[in-house]
GROMACS .gro file of C-alpha atoms in nm:
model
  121
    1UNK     CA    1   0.000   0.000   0.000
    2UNK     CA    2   0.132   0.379  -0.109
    3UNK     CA    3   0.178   0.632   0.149
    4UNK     CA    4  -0.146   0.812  -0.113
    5UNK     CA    5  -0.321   0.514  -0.033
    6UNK     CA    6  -0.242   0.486   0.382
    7UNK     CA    7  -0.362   0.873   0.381
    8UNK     CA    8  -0.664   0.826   0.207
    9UNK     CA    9  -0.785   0.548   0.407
   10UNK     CA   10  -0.734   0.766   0.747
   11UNK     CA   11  -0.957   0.977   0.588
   12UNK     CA   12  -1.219   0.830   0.433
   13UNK     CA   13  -1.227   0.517   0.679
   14UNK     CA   14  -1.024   0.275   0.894
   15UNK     CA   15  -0.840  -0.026   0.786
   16UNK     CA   16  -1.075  -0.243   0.985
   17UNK     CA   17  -1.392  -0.029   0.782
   18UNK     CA   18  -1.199  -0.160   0.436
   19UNK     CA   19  -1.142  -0.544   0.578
   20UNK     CA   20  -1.509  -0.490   0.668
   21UNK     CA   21  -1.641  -0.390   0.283
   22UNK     CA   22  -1.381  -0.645   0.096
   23UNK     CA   23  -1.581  -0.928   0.356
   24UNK     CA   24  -1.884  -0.782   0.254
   25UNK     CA   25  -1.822  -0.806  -0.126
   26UNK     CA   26  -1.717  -1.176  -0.054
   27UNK     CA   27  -2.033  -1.289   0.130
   28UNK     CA   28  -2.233  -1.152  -0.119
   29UNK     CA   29  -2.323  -1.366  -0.460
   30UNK     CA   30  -2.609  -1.152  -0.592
   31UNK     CA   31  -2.653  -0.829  -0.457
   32UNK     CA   32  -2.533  -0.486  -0.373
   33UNK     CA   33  -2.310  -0.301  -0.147
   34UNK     CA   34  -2.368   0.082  -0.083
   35UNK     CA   35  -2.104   0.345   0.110
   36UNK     CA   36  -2.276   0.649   0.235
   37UNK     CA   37  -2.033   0.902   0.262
   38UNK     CA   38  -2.083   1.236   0.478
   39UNK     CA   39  -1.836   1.492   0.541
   40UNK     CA   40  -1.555   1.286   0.340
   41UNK     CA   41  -1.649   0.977   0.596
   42UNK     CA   42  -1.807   0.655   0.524
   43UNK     CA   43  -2.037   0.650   0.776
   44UNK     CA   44  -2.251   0.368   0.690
   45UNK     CA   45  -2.238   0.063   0.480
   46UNK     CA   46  -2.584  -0.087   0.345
   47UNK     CA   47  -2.584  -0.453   0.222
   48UNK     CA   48  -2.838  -0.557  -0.010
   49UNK     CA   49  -2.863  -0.960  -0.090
   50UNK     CA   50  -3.050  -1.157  -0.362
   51UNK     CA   51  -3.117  -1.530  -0.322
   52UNK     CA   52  -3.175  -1.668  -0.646
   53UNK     CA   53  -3.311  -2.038  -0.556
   54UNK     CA   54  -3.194  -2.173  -0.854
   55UNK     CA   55  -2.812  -2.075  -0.835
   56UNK     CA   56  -2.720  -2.200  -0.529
   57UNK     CA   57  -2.365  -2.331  -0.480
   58UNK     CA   58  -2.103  -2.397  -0.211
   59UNK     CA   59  -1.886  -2.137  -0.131
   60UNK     CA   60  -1.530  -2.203  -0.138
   61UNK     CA   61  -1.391  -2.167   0.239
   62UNK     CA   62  -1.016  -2.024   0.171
   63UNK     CA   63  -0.852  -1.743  -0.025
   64UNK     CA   64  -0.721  -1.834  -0.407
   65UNK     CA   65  -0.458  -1.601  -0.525
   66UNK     CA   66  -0.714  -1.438  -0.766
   67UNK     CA   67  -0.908  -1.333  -0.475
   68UNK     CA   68  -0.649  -1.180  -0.300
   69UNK     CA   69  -0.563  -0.980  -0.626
   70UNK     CA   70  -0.927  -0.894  -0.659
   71UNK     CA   71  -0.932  -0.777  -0.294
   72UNK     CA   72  -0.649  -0.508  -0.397
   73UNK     CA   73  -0.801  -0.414  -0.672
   74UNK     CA   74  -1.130  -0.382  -0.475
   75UNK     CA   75  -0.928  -0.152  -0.211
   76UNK     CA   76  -0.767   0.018  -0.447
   77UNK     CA   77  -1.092   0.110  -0.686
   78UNK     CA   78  -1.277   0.189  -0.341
   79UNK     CA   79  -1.014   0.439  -0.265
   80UNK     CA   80  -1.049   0.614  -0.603
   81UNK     CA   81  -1.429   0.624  -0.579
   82UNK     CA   82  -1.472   0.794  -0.235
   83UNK     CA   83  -1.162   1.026  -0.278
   84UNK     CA   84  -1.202   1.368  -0.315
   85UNK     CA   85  -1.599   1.297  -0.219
   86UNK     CA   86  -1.791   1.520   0.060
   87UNK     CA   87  -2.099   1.342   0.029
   88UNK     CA   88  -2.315   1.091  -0.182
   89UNK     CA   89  -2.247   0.719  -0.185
   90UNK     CA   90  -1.998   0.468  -0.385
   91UNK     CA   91  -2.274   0.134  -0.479
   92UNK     CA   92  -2.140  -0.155  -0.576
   93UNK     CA   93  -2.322  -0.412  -0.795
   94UNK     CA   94  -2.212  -0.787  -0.761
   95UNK     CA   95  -2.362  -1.073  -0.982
   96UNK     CA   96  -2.227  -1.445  -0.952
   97UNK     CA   97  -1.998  -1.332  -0.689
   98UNK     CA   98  -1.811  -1.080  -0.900
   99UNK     CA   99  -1.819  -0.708  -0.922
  100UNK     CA  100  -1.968  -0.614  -1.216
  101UNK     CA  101  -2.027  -0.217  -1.123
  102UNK     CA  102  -1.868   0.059  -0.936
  103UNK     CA  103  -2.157   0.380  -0.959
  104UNK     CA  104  -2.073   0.712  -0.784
  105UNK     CA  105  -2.287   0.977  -0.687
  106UNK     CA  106  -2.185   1.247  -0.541
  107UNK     CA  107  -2.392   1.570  -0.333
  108UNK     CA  108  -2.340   1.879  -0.322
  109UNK     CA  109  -2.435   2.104  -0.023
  110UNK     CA  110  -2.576   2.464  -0.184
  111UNK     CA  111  -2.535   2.765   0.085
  112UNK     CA  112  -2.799   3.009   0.037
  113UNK     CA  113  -2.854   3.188  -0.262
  114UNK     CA  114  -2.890   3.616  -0.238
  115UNK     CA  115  -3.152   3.714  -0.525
  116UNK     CA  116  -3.362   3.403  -0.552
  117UNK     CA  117  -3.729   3.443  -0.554
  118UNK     CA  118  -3.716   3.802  -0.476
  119UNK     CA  119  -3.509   3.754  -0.142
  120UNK     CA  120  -3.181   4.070  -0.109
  121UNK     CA  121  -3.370   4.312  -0.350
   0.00000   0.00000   0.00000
């Protein structure tokens, strides 16, 4: 991990908060992930699982080497999304136990505006 990286994630969220979301990402086979971010935080994680009846299978109990190199790329993509981010949230779509979509939406906070609807004239 970069010294950009190590900074980013005392920022945005703790090492135990990212070993938290790559676990997440794992248990899920169909399904969603969400980061809610507020005031360059994750605050809150929301899991959202499918059960499809029909595709059920084992799951495999240790790491593989590809997993581990997904699970850095995961960190690493994670990073990139919520960087630079005040608020909105980072989703994360996963289909047959692989991510198949990283969406980000961000907010913006608006102070208030002199002039509007008559207001300051």
């Amino acid at each position: 991990m970069t010294k950009q990286e190590t900074v980013s994630i005392s920022k945005h969220f703790t090492e135990a908060g990212l070993e938290l979301i790559e676990q997440a990402v794992q248990d899920i086979t169909f399904g969603s992930l969400t980061l809610v971010v507020q005031d360059s935080k994750v605050i809150q994680i929301e899991k959202l699982e499918k059960i499809r009846i029909c595709d059920q299978q084992p799951k495999a109990a240790s790491k593989t080497v590809t997993q581990v190199a997904v699970g850095a790329a995961l960190r690493t993509r994670i990073l990139q999304s919520v960087s630079g981010m005040e608020y909105g949230k980072v989703a994360i779509q996963i289909q047959s136990g692989q991510i198949t979509q990283v969406e980000r939406t961000e907010k913006y906070r608006v102070g208030k505006f002199m002039g509007l609807n008559g207001e300051g004239i």
